[in-house]
Structures are given as structure tokens and as C-alpha cells.
């Protein structure tokens, strides 16, 4: 996982490092994760963020943390593992991928136990168990990377060389194991000399577009222009945008998609200007149990993110009322296509999203 | 002009003060203007901003500056006046109202000269000349105030008590002599207990919505909620917005309007959500010589306003490319009505805007 210059994590001689995204773009620091406290801290303080990246970080993190387990038998190892898992699982309780990855690591451990029983192995080897846990973390990472790569390949069929592409927030390399979700076609296209011109919305209030997307695209040598969120309309009107690509936090069964605040506005502008709007959604993010976008609860965050964060001096009057939703819902009607690792899904989404999962049966 | 708590300028015992808007919302400081250098500095450094307010400030400013003229006859007074006028006129060369107000003061001075000739007055009195210049500055201010009041009355007929109103940038009291343009109906409605709920877009990159609009509405005791620009879509979708009100920097003959960057996006969202979009345009801002919005040149500003201004630490990668237009064009098709001091203008604008001026003939 090191051949790529930018990665949200690194493995070097058995040590696991996380890129501290809170320090970007000022400095590029990789923190070594040495304990369960380290991984808890990294996830809870958003040093690693982006749903897929959080899952992968948690898997490696719990592998690292098992080093400190000092027992001489498998049942005690499991008991200690579960305590660590519960602890790490609290680091960001709303992150679905966090719990999903930790469950997978637990299932792997149970599997090792069953295998040991089957083979009638009685000798307890922490080293050997940890090797298998490491393999599982690697597998989770590689699956994520493969899914992003596949989304990139599918998405690239919708784009042409020289196109102007607008993106919102950060669904790029550092939000995943590699390639990103909606930025995957940009990276894959760049290798093929597609010479995209990318416009990155800064994405207030937390500025993921300015701090993260502009940073990672610039590092990759891709032509990126940073704009304020309220400039999306003029760049579209100027004729500079041929496609909009965004990620997704949860896609409802009817195709309504929750994503970073501001996404729905960009989608409406794209429709008005006749520009296709593509949402990149790994199938793990499609939630068929949620009928529509109106069934998705929108997290509201602290208003100080708007009024104080980043600023040297107050940039709003003291005590002013704010409204600070973290996400908004983009109605299915504004989404030209949903790009998953299994392929591209077109409307009607209520019918076609189900088919993605029926094929599995 | 002192009965209103908030004003972009104050007159106290013959001294002229300007509210330093660059210090808002942190502190509310009125600067005394004592010389031509003071007024130049206040206008060029945006301590006073907003087209109408700049014009009024320039009129009082040149009145103040004439105090330093030390001559004993009228021709020398005019010569000194013209030098001061040219100097102040350079403080913000693109501001139409600045030059317009200075011309008006010059015309007043010429008028005084003609009057003196007519009356065969030979005694030169600087005090008396300056009294007349002061009267003209007062007249300019009162005309602006009356125009804003009239826009407020006309605009209020389009609003109902309890409505949610979204605004972008600052076209309020401190951008004018009083009342503002698009905020005039909000102030007039508040006096009549309309209990509006106002949502203020923060308006990146210079944050006029956060620093100025939220500040002046909060001071006036009006229910105001500050949001990031990219939250306009969700507040509309939530059903919280019944009308959008914005100002205008220049309205073309076909009804296309240039205003603060981001205005066109808000207008498109309003149309999509079925919300009326009202542009407040003093007739002095209507430019029938400009056929359409595409004939208006858009000023591009320094990208550091996006990447560095306000921030304690870099919030975008060093050297990132930016695009920072100061304005955008809202196409006439998205403007439900244009509110002027002479009344409300509806489409077709190419026909109806002309009528505003024909009535004058």
C-alpha cells in the first residue's frame, strides 16, 4: 500500500501509521498507532475520516492493539479482544463502517478459534493469531481499494478527456484506502492522460474541499481550482463544468442520497444547467431498509463551526443563532446515475437499486 | 440621522463619523472624518461599503474636507474643491455612486457661484459656502433614505407576517443611509410586528452575511439565523423560506442582475423550490445602456480572500489555483420581481424597466 504517494495510512516494517488529516494542508504528518488509545484518539478526533478509511483504520488499529494482550490461552485472548473492540467502537459511534470492520475482525478471530478446534491445536500462539488478524485487516483494505478502483473504472466510462469536473467535500484517496470514491475516475483518468480540470468546492464549514480535496489533487499533479461553495453556479454558467461527481453517506431505497451539506444545492444547479450529476456509492452505503431520504435523520452540529472555527477574530456576532446541518438529502430526481463497484445504476432507482442485490442471490 | 441605533455614519455637533465596518462584528467603532485623507482611507479600505452608503459618505466627506481650504475668493475655493474631489474620487474608482455624489457636490458648488453672481454678492464667505455644501450632503442622504424607505414599503406588500426570508450578502442599513435596500421591508415589517424569521447566508469569501447582516439584524432585535452559503438548499427544502430578498450592483436592460457572488445560485434554488426571488434595485442601479447580463464584466479578486483571509492557519494548500469572482449574474428568468423606489417591476423586464424611466419624461 505504499506505492501511492498519498495514503490515509501506511505500514512500514510492521508499524501502522495514520495520516493526521486535521493537520492538513499545513503539514503532512503520519502518526504511529501503538495502542488502542492511539486508534481511539485518531478516529474520534477525525485524524482519519471518510467512511471507508475509518473502517480500514479500525481493522488495523485493533490488530495493533492486540499486541498488548498478555494471556496464555485463546478464551482469555477473545475476552481481552472484545474489551478492546468495545472501546474502539465508541470512538465514533455513528460511523457504520467502524462497527462493521470491528465485527469483521471479531468474526475472523472466532473463525481462528473454530479452526484451532478443528485442527485440535492446543498450543496457544499470540503471534500466529495476530498474523491472521493482520491478514483480515489487509483483506478489508484490499477489498475497499478494489471497490474504489471498480467505481473509478465504471465512472470513467461516463467522462471524456479534457472535461471540467466539479466536486464537493472530499470523497478522495484519503477518505478511502486508495483512489477515493467519486475521485477514483479522476485519478484513473489522469493516468490515461485525460487532463481533467477539477473544480473543488471549499465545503463550509469544515472546509474539506479546500483542505483535503484541493490538497490531494494538487499533490497528484491534477489541475484543480478551489472555489467557494457559492461559486458553483458561476463556474457552471461559464461552461467550465461537464460533470459533477460526489460521494454519498447513505443512499435510500428510492435513490435519495444523504451527503455532505450543500450537495443537494449543487445537484439542483447541475440539473438547471444541464450538467450530469453522478453520485458514487459503494453498495455497502446503499440502505434498502430506508425507503426515502426523508427517513434519514440529519445530524446537526455545533454552530461554532460556522461562527468561530478557523478564525483569528469573531466572524459573526457573539451569540448569533445558527443552523448547522452536517448533511443534506439530494432527491433521486437530481441524480443522473449512481456509480457502485458493481456497475452504474440509472433511474428508476427504486427498481434498479434492488436489482444490484438480487444478482447476489 | 441619529434616532436609529445602527447607522453607517453619524453627525454629532457638526462632526462627521463613519462606522468602521472592517471592525465588525468584533467592535463597533465610529471614526471621526477630519480631512480628505480620512475619507479617502475610509472608502478605500472598505470601512464604509455598500453603493448608496459610499455616495453619502463621499458627500459628507468632501464637505468636511473643504474646512481645510484656506483662500479668500470663490474661484480659488472652486479650484481647491476640484483638487479634493479628484483625490477622493480615486479612493474606489469602480464605485459609481462615489463619483455620482462628488459630481453632485460639485454641481452644488457651481450653483452657489451662479447664485452669488446673480445676487451680485462680492463678499466671500467660506462658512456660508460650506453651509450650502452641508445642505447638499444632507439632501443626498435624505433622498437615499427616502428611496430605501419606499423600496421597503413596496417590498412589504409582497410579504406576510411570520414569513421566513432568506438573504445573501449585506444590502441592509449599513450599506445605505438607513433601512437598506432588500432589508428595508424586513425593518419596516418588524416595526409592524411581522415577526419575520430571517436566514442570512454567510457569503464567502468576505463574510458580509455573517459579519454585517447577522450583526445588524441581531442588533435590531430581529430573529436571524446564520447559515453557510451551501445550506440555502436545505433551509428551502425544510420549508422555512417563503421569500428570498437580495440587493443588486447593476441591473441590465433585460432584467439580468449582477450582485454578490452566489446570488445566481440562490435564485436557481428558489425557482426549483417554488419560492419567490425579489431583487431590490434603486433606479440609479438600473443601467438601460447595458443590454444583458453577459455585457457586464465580472471583477475577479485575489484568491487569498479564499485561501488565507480570516484564518489562523492555512486552510488550503499553498499555491493552489483559485477562482474568485466578486459577482455573478442572475438571469432575469429567475427574478420574480424587481423592487425599486418607484414601485415593483414584473417581467417582461425588457419592456417594463424602460417604462420606469418613460414616466419621468
JSON list of N, CA, C and O in Angstrom, two decimals, chain A residues 282-308:
[
{"chain": "A", "resi": 282, "resn": "UNK", "atom": "N", "xyz": [-20.58, 3.09, -2.80]},
{"chain": "A", "resi": 282, "resn": "UNK", "atom": "CA", "xyz": [-20.28, 1.67, -2.64]},
{"chain": "A", "resi": 282, "resn": "UNK", "atom": "C", "xyz": [-21.56, 0.95, -2.19]},
{"chain": "A", "resi": 282, "resn": "UNK", "atom": "O", "xyz": [-22.38, 1.56, -1.48]},
{"chain": "A", "resi": 283, "resn": "UNK", "atom": "N", "xyz": [-21.76, -0.29, -2.60]},
{"chain": "A", "resi": 283, "resn": "UNK", "atom": "CA", "xyz": [-23.03, -0.95, -2.26]},
{"chain": "A", "resi": 283, "resn": "UNK", "atom": "C", "xyz": [-23.23, -1.03, -0.75]},
{"chain": "A", "resi": 283, "resn": "UNK", "atom": "O", "xyz": [-24.36, -1.07, -0.27]},
{"chain": "A", "resi": 284, "resn": "UNK", "atom": "N", "xyz": [-22.13, -1.00, 0.02]},
{"chain": "A", "resi": 284, "resn": "UNK", "atom": "CA", "xyz": [-22.27, -1.04, 1.48]},
{"chain": "A", "resi": 284, "resn": "UNK", "atom": "C", "xyz": [-22.96, 0.22, 2.01]},
{"chain": "A", "resi": 284, "resn": "UNK", "atom": "O", "xyz": [-23.45, 0.24, 3.14]},
{"chain": "A", "resi": 285, "resn": "UNK", "atom": "N", "xyz": [-23.04, 1.26, 1.19]},
{"chain": "A", "resi": 285, "resn": "UNK", "atom": "CA", "xyz": [-23.64, 2.53, 1.61]},
{"chain": "A", "resi": 285, "resn": "UNK", "atom": "C", "xyz": [-25.10, 2.62, 1.16]},
{"chain": "A", "resi": 285, "resn": "UNK", "atom": "O", "xyz": [-25.81, 3.55, 1.51]},
{"chain": "A", "resi": 286, "resn": "UNK", "atom": "N", "xyz": [-25.55, 1.64, 0.37]},
{"chain": "A", "resi": 286, "resn": "UNK", "atom": "CA", "xyz": [-26.96, 1.63, -0.06]},
{"chain": "A", "resi": 286, "resn": "UNK", "atom": "C", "xyz": [-27.78, 0.96, 1.03]},
{"chain": "A", "resi": 286, "resn": "UNK", "atom": "O", "xyz": [-27.45, -0.14, 1.48]},
{"chain": "A", "resi": 287, "resn": "UNK", "atom": "N", "xyz": [-28.81, 1.66, 1.49]},
{"chain": "A", "resi": 287, "resn": "UNK", "atom": "CA", "xyz": [-29.59, 1.17, 2.61]},
{"chain": "A", "resi": 287, "resn": "UNK", "atom": "C", "xyz": [-31.03, 0.95, 2.15]},
{"chain": "A", "resi": 287, "resn": "UNK", "atom": "O", "xyz": [-31.86, 1.85, 2.22]},
{"chain": "A", "resi": 288, "resn": "UNK", "atom": "N", "xyz": [-31.31, -0.27, 1.70]},
{"chain": "A", "resi": 288, "resn": "UNK", "atom": "CA", "xyz": [-32.65, -0.56, 1.16]},
{"chain": "A", "resi": 288, "resn": "UNK", "atom": "C", "xyz": [-33.72, -0.54, 2.24]},
{"chain": "A", "resi": 288, "resn": "UNK", "atom": "O", "xyz": [-34.91, -0.48, 1.93]},
{"chain": "A", "resi": 289, "resn": "UNK", "atom": "N", "xyz": [-33.31, -0.58, 3.49]},
{"chain": "A", "resi": 289, "resn": "UNK", "atom": "CA", "xyz": [-34.28, -0.55, 4.59]},
{"chain": "A", "resi": 289, "resn": "UNK", "atom": "C", "xyz": [-34.78, 0.87, 4.88]},
{"chain": "A", "resi": 289, "resn": "UNK", "atom": "O", "xyz": [-35.75, 1.06, 5.60]},
{"chain": "A", "resi": 290, "resn": "UNK", "atom": "N", "xyz": [-34.10, 1.86, 4.32]},
{"chain": "A", "resi": 290, "resn": "UNK", "atom": "CA", "xyz": [-34.55, 3.25, 4.44]},
{"chain": "A", "resi": 290, "resn": "UNK", "atom": "C", "xyz": [-35.29, 3.60, 3.15]},
{"chain": "A", "resi": 290, "resn": "UNK", "atom": "O", "xyz": [-34.67, 3.69, 2.09]},
{"chain": "A", "resi": 291, "resn": "UNK", "atom": "N", "xyz": [-36.62, 3.78, 3.23]},
{"chain": "A", "resi": 291, "resn": "UNK", "atom": "CA", "xyz": [-37.39, 3.95, 1.98]},
{"chain": "A", "resi": 291, "resn": "UNK", "atom": "C", "xyz": [-37.00, 5.20, 1.19]},
{"chain": "A", "resi": 291, "resn": "UNK", "atom": "O", "xyz": [-36.78, 5.11, -0.02]},
{"chain": "A", "resi": 292, "resn": "UNK", "atom": "N", "xyz": [-36.93, 6.36, 1.86]},
{"chain": "A", "resi": 292, "resn": "UNK", "atom": "CA", "xyz": [-36.65, 7.61, 1.13]},
{"chain": "A", "resi": 292, "resn": "UNK", "atom": "C", "xyz": [-35.72, 8.49, 1.95]},
{"chain": "A", "resi": 292, "resn": "UNK", "atom": "O", "xyz": [-35.46, 8.23, 3.13]},
{"chain": "A", "resi": 293, "resn": "UNK", "atom": "N", "xyz": [-35.26, 9.56, 1.32]},
{"chain": "A", "resi": 293, "resn": "UNK", "atom": "CA", "xyz": [-34.37, 10.50, 2.00]},
{"chain": "A", "resi": 293, "resn": "UNK", "atom": "C", "xyz": [-34.99, 11.12, 3.24]},
{"chain": "A", "resi": 293, "resn": "UNK", "atom": "O", "xyz": [-34.29, 11.43, 4.21]},
{"chain": "A", "resi": 294, "resn": "UNK", "atom": "N", "xyz": [-36.32, 11.28, 3.23]},
{"chain": "A", "resi": 294, "resn": "UNK", "atom": "CA", "xyz": [-36.95, 11.93, 4.38]},
{"chain": "A", "resi": 294, "resn": "UNK", "atom": "C", "xyz": [-36.92, 11.03, 5.62]},
{"chain": "A", "resi": 294, "resn": "UNK", "atom": "O", "xyz": [-37.20, 11.48, 6.72]},
{"chain": "A", "resi": 295, "resn": "UNK", "atom": "N", "xyz": [-36.54, 9.76, 5.44]},
{"chain": "A", "resi": 295, "resn": "UNK", "atom": "CA", "xyz": [-36.39, 8.86, 6.59]},
{"chain": "A", "resi": 295, "resn": "UNK", "atom": "C", "xyz": [-34.99, 8.90, 7.19]},
{"chain": "A", "resi": 295, "resn": "UNK", "atom": "O", "xyz": [-34.71, 8.20, 8.16]},
{"chain": "A", "resi": 296, "resn": "UNK", "atom": "N", "xyz": [-34.11, 9.69, 6.58]},
{"chain": "A", "resi": 296, "resn": "UNK", "atom": "CA", "xyz": [-32.74, 9.80, 7.10]},
{"chain": "A", "resi": 296, "resn": "UNK", "atom": "C", "xyz": [-32.66, 10.99, 8.04]},
{"chain": "A", "resi": 296, "resn": "UNK", "atom": "O", "xyz": [-33.04, 12.10, 7.68]},
{"chain": "A", "resi": 297, "resn": "UNK", "atom": "N", "xyz": [-32.20, 10.72, 9.26]},
{"chain": "A", "resi": 297, "resn": "UNK", "atom": "CA", "xyz": [-32.08, 11.81, 10.24]},
{"chain": "A", "resi": 297, "resn": "UNK", "atom": "C", "xyz": [-30.82, 12.61, 9.93]},
{"chain": "A", "resi": 297, "resn": "UNK", "atom": "O", "xyz": [-29.75, 12.05, 9.71]},
{"chain": "A", "resi": 298, "resn": "UNK", "atom": "N", "xyz": [-30.96, 13.94, 9.88]},
{"chain": "A", "resi": 298, "resn": "UNK", "atom": "CA", "xyz": [-29.82, 14.80, 9.58]},
{"chain": "A", "resi": 298, "resn": "UNK", "atom": "C", "xyz": [-29.16, 15.26, 10.88]},
{"chain": "A", "resi": 298, "resn": "UNK", "atom": "O", "xyz": [-29.81, 15.88, 11.73]},
{"chain": "A", "resi": 299, "resn": "UNK", "atom": "N", "xyz": [-27.89, 14.93, 11.03]},
{"chain": "A", "resi": 299, "resn": "UNK", "atom": "CA", "xyz": [-27.12, 15.35, 12.21]},
{"chain": "A", "resi": 299, "resn": "UNK", "atom": "C", "xyz": [-26.93, 16.87, 12.19]},
{"chain": "A", "resi": 299, "resn": "UNK", "atom": "O", "xyz": [-26.50, 17.44, 11.19]},
{"chain": "A", "resi": 300, "resn": "UNK", "atom": "N", "xyz": [-27.24, 17.53, 13.31]},
{"chain": "A", "resi": 300, "resn": "UNK", "atom": "CA", "xyz": [-26.93, 18.96, 13.44]},
{"chain": "A", "resi": 300, "resn": "UNK", "atom": "C", "xyz": [-25.70, 19.12, 14.31]},
{"chain": "A", "resi": 300, "resn": "UNK", "atom": "O", "xyz": [-25.59, 18.49, 15.36]},
{"chain": "A", "resi": 301, "resn": "UNK", "atom": "N", "xyz": [-24.78, 19.95, 13.87]},
{"chain": "A", "resi": 301, "resn": "UNK", "atom": "CA", "xyz": [-23.53, 20.12, 14.59]},
{"chain": "A", "resi": 301, "resn": "UNK", "atom": "C", "xyz": [-23.44, 21.51, 15.24]},
{"chain": "A", "resi": 301, "resn": "UNK", "atom": "O", "xyz": [-24.28, 22.37, 15.00]},
{"chain": "A", "resi": 302, "resn": "UNK", "atom": "N", "xyz": [-22.42, 21.67, 16.06]},
{"chain": "A", "resi": 302, "resn": "UNK", "atom": "CA", "xyz": [-22.24, 22.90, 16.83]},
{"chain": "A", "resi": 302, "resn": "UNK", "atom": "C", "xyz": [-22.10, 24.12, 15.92]},
{"chain": "A", "resi": 302, "resn": "UNK", "atom": "O", "xyz": [-21.31, 24.11, 14.97]},
{"chain": "A", "resi": 303, "resn": "UNK", "atom": "N", "xyz": [-22.85, 25.17, 16.23]},
{"chain": "A", "resi": 303, "resn": "UNK", "atom": "CA", "xyz": [-22.82, 26.38, 15.42]},
{"chain": "A", "resi": 303, "resn": "UNK", "atom": "C", "xyz": [-21.46, 27.08, 15.42]},
{"chain": "A", "resi": 303, "resn": "UNK", "atom": "O", "xyz": [-21.16, 27.88, 14.53]},
{"chain": "A", "resi": 304, "resn": "UNK", "atom": "N", "xyz": [-20.64, 26.77, 16.42]},
{"chain": "A", "resi": 304, "resn": "UNK", "atom": "CA", "xyz": [-19.30, 27.40, 16.44]},
{"chain": "A", "resi": 304, "resn": "UNK", "atom": "C", "xyz": [-18.45, 26.98, 15.24]},
{"chain": "A", "resi": 304, "resn": "UNK", "atom": "O", "xyz": [-17.50, 27.68, 14.90]},
{"chain": "A", "resi": 305, "resn": "UNK", "atom": "N", "xyz": [-18.80, 25.86, 14.62]},
{"chain": "A", "resi": 305, "resn": "UNK", "atom": "CA", "xyz": [-18.09, 25.51, 13.38]},
{"chain": "A", "resi": 305, "resn": "UNK", "atom": "C", "xyz": [-18.28, 26.60, 12.33]},
{"chain": "A", "resi": 305, "resn": "UNK", "atom": "O", "xyz": [-17.41, 26.83, 11.50]},
{"chain": "A", "resi": 306, "resn": "UNK", "atom": "N", "xyz": [-19.45, 27.26, 12.37]},
{"chain": "A", "resi": 306, "resn": "UNK", "atom": "CA", "xyz": [-19.72, 28.34, 11.41]},
{"chain": "A", "resi": 306, "resn": "UNK", "atom": "C", "xyz": [-19.13, 29.66, 11.91]},
{"chain": "A", "resi": 306, "resn": "UNK", "atom": "O", "xyz": [-18.52, 30.41, 11.15]},
{"chain": "A", "resi": 307, "resn": "UNK", "atom": "N", "xyz": [-19.32, 29.95, 13.19]},
{"chain": "A", "resi": 307, "resn": "UNK", "atom": "CA", "xyz": [-19.03, 31.31, 13.67]},
{"chain": "A", "resi": 307, "resn": "UNK", "atom": "C", "xyz": [-17.60, 31.51, 14.15]},
{"chain": "A", "resi": 307, "resn": "UNK", "atom": "O", "xyz": [-17.11, 32.64, 14.19]},
{"chain": "A", "resi": 308, "resn": "UNK", "atom": "N", "xyz": [-16.91, 30.43, 14.56]},
{"chain": "A", "resi": 308, "resn": "UNK", "atom": "CA", "xyz": [-15.61, 30.64, 15.17]},
{"chain": "A", "resi": 308, "resn": "UNK", "atom": "C", "xyz": [-14.47, 29.84, 14.58]},
{"chain": "A", "resi": 308, "resn": "UNK", "atom": "O", "xyz": [-13.33, 30.28, 14.59]}
]
